[in-house]
Amino acid sequence: VNARVLDENPLALADVTAHEFFHLWNVKRIRPQSLDPVDYSQENYTTALWFSEGVTTTVQNYILLRAGLLDETLYRRRLTDSIAELERRPAHLTQSAEAASLDAWLEKYSDYGLPQRSISYYNKGELLGVALDLAVREASHGSASLREVFQWMNRNYAQQGRDFPESDGVRLAAEAVSHADFRMFFQKYVAGTEEIPWNEFFVSVGLQLVRRSTTHAAPGFEATRNFDAPPIVTSIIPDSEAGHSGLRLGDSILEINGQTASSDFRQKLSELRIGDMLHLLVRNAEGERTLQWKVSKEEELEFELKDLNNVSPQQKARRAAWVKGESQGDSQR
């Protein structure tokens, strides 16, 4: 987390600190069976990264909410962005959270980043953590939450010197603290690729996810960036100006309109308007070249997490506990 990253996102240091701090529990102590024994000379194939990494991101945000570094408005915006990221990737209909966890070991990162091919286990895992949290709260009438799921796993796995059995171990914990059956949840949304019915989960905290179609400027390609490397082109829209200009899969993007393409490259692309000229300096094995084309328009789904028209006192109480990472029973303890 260097000065440039902090300048672009003042919460970047808090984000990574909260995430890595919670790994002391989730992964270091509460550990999936597939990650043992530790052998740094080869991969540990696992289907549990959606939980070990993704749900750690869920808790990362709860930590920041509890610390007062994140407020509800910004948190809802983050959730909306995460939902949009998942919904806009065609692969969310074909690759499950478990499969994404496993496939991360089997594909190159540039391939893994293709929206038609893969989802992110960080992204869907974070959202599954939120959905599981809300579902446990609903099933237990507010007496349990994701926190109690982790505490149960700590007592029954980590403190007993046992690793948990992948997704089944998480399911057993959720069922133990909520006294409800979560088999269909895990079958549909963790092992399967069914669409997540967002509003069925958000209604308990008085929220609804609203979708609308908008027209926006489209550069004609997707790119991903790993660590401090330049962004790499991972997909090109068929018959787009980007493809006609000579842009190729695997090209490294060095400059966007004369500015270095760094961690804010998506922001630079999002600022483009329909009809603008886009100038890229790219590089591949054959050398560097300059490309340019006119930005076209594209239809895209937009999302907003809004209050229901009439939020009940019960929904308000549930939401207040949710954004604190607490169960409603805490007020009675």
Coordinates of C-alpha atoms in Angstrom, one line a residue, residues 45-204:
Y45 CA -5.8 -27.6 -4.2
T46 CA -8.9 -26.3 -2.4
T47 CA -12.5 -25.4 -3.0
A48 CA -12.7 -23.3 0.1
L49 CA -11.1 -20.0 -1.0
W50 CA -14.6 -18.5 -1.3
F51 CA -14.8 -18.8 2.5
S52 CA -11.1 -18.4 3.5
E53 CA -10.6 -15.2 1.4
G54 CA -14.1 -14.1 0.3
V55 CA -15.8 -14.2 3.7
T56 CA -12.7 -12.7 5.3
T57 CA -13.5 -9.7 3.1
T58 CA -17.0 -9.7 4.5
V59 CA -15.6 -9.5 8.0
Q60 CA -13.0 -6.9 6.9
N61 CA -15.9 -4.5 6.2
Y62 CA -17.6 -5.4 9.4
I63 CA -14.4 -4.6 11.3
L64 CA -14.2 -1.2 9.6
L65 CA -17.9 -0.5 10.4
R66 CA -17.3 -1.4 14.1
A67 CA -14.2 0.9 14.2
G68 CA -16.2 3.8 12.7
L69 CA -13.9 4.0 9.6
L70 CA -16.7 3.0 7.3
D71 CA -20.3 4.2 7.6
E72 CA -23.5 2.6 6.4
T73 CA -23.8 4.7 3.3
L74 CA -20.3 3.9 2.1
Y75 CA -20.8 0.2 3.0
R76 CA -24.0 0.0 1.0
R77 CA -22.1 1.5 -2.0
R78 CA -19.4 -1.0 -1.6
L79 CA -21.9 -3.8 -1.5
T80 CA -23.6 -2.5 -4.6
D81 CA -20.3 -2.3 -6.4
S82 CA -19.5 -5.9 -5.4
I83 CA -22.9 -7.1 -6.7
A84 CA -22.5 -5.2 -9.9
E85 CA -19.0 -6.8 -10.4
L86 CA -20.5 -10.3 -10.0
E87 CA -23.6 -9.7 -12.1
R88 CA -21.7 -8.2 -15.0
R89 CA -19.5 -11.2 -15.4
P90 CA -21.2 -13.8 -17.7
A91 CA -19.3 -16.6 -15.9
H92 CA -21.4 -16.1 -12.8
L93 CA -23.9 -18.3 -14.5
T94 CA -21.4 -21.1 -15.3
Q95 CA -18.8 -21.1 -12.5
S96 CA -19.6 -21.7 -8.9
A97 CA -17.8 -20.2 -5.9
E98 CA -16.2 -23.6 -5.1
A99 CA -15.1 -24.1 -8.7
A100 CA -13.6 -20.6 -8.8
S101 CA -11.6 -21.5 -5.7
L102 CA -10.2 -24.6 -7.3
D103 CA -9.7 -23.2 -10.8
A104 CA -7.5 -20.3 -9.5
W105 CA -4.7 -22.9 -9.2
L106 CA -5.2 -24.3 -12.6
E107 CA -5.3 -21.2 -14.8
K108 CA -3.0 -18.3 -15.5
Y109 CA -4.2 -15.1 -13.9
S110 CA -4.8 -13.4 -17.3
D111 CA -7.2 -16.3 -18.2
Y112 CA -8.7 -16.4 -14.7
G113 CA -9.6 -12.7 -15.1
L114 CA -11.7 -13.3 -18.2
P115 CA -15.3 -12.3 -17.3
Q116 CA -16.7 -14.9 -19.8
R117 CA -14.6 -17.6 -18.1
S118 CA -14.3 -17.0 -14.4
I119 CA -15.7 -15.2 -11.4
S120 CA -13.6 -14.0 -8.4
Y121 CA -13.8 -16.1 -5.3
Y122 CA -13.0 -13.0 -3.4
N123 CA -16.0 -11.2 -4.9
K124 CA -18.6 -13.9 -4.7
G125 CA -17.2 -15.2 -1.4
E126 CA -17.7 -11.7 0.1
L127 CA -21.3 -11.6 -1.1
L128 CA -22.0 -15.1 0.1
G129 CA -20.7 -14.1 3.5
V130 CA -23.2 -11.2 3.6
A131 CA -26.1 -13.5 2.3
L132 CA -25.2 -16.2 4.9
D133 CA -25.0 -13.6 7.7
L134 CA -28.5 -12.2 6.8
A135 CA -29.9 -15.7 6.4
V136 CA -28.6 -16.9 9.8
R137 CA -30.0 -13.8 11.4
E138 CA -33.4 -14.4 9.8
A139 CA -33.5 -18.1 10.7
S140 CA -32.4 -17.5 14.3
H141 CA -34.8 -14.4 14.7
G142 CA -31.7 -12.2 15.3
S143 CA -30.1 -14.3 18.0
A144 CA -27.2 -15.4 15.8
S145 CA -25.1 -14.0 13.0
L146 CA -21.9 -14.7 11.0
R147 CA -20.0 -13.9 14.1
E148 CA -21.6 -16.8 15.9
V149 CA -20.8 -19.0 12.9
F150 CA -17.1 -18.2 13.2
Q151 CA -17.1 -18.6 17.0
W152 CA -18.7 -22.0 16.6
M153 CA -16.1 -23.0 14.1
N154 CA -13.3 -21.7 16.4
R155 CA -14.6 -23.8 19.3
N156 CA -15.4 -26.9 17.4
Y157 CA -12.6 -27.0 14.9
A158 CA -9.6 -24.7 15.8
Q159 CA -9.7 -25.2 19.5
Q160 CA -10.1 -28.9 19.0
G161 CA -7.0 -29.1 16.8
R162 CA -9.2 -30.0 13.8
D163 CA -9.5 -28.6 10.3
F164 CA -13.0 -28.0 8.9
P165 CA -14.3 -30.0 6.0
E166 CA -14.6 -27.4 3.3
S167 CA -18.1 -26.0 2.6
D168 CA -19.7 -28.7 4.7
G169 CA -18.0 -27.5 7.7
V170 CA -19.3 -23.9 7.2
R171 CA -22.8 -25.3 6.6
L172 CA -22.7 -27.3 9.8
A173 CA -21.7 -24.2 11.8
A174 CA -24.5 -22.1 10.3
E175 CA -27.0 -24.8 11.1
A176 CA -25.7 -25.3 14.6
V177 CA -26.1 -21.6 15.6
S178 CA -29.3 -21.0 13.7
H179 CA -31.1 -24.3 14.2
A180 CA -32.1 -24.3 10.6
D181 CA -31.4 -26.3 7.4
F182 CA -28.8 -24.6 5.1
R183 CA -28.4 -27.4 2.6
M184 CA -30.2 -25.6 -0.2
F185 CA -28.3 -22.4 0.4
F186 CA -25.0 -24.2 -0.1
Q187 CA -26.3 -26.4 -2.9
K188 CA -27.6 -23.5 -4.9
Y189 CA -25.2 -20.6 -4.3
V190 CA -21.9 -22.1 -3.1
A191 CA -21.6 -25.4 -5.0
G192 CA -24.1 -24.3 -7.7
T193 CA -24.5 -21.3 -10.0
E194 CA -28.1 -20.3 -9.4
E195 CA -28.8 -16.6 -9.3
I196 CA -28.6 -15.2 -5.8
P197 CA -32.1 -13.7 -4.9
W198 CA -30.6 -10.6 -3.3
N199 CA -33.9 -9.1 -2.2
E200 CA -34.9 -12.2 -0.3
F201 CA -31.9 -11.6 1.9
F202 CA -31.9 -7.8 2.1
V203 CA -35.6 -7.5 3.0
S204 CA -34.9 -8.5 6.6

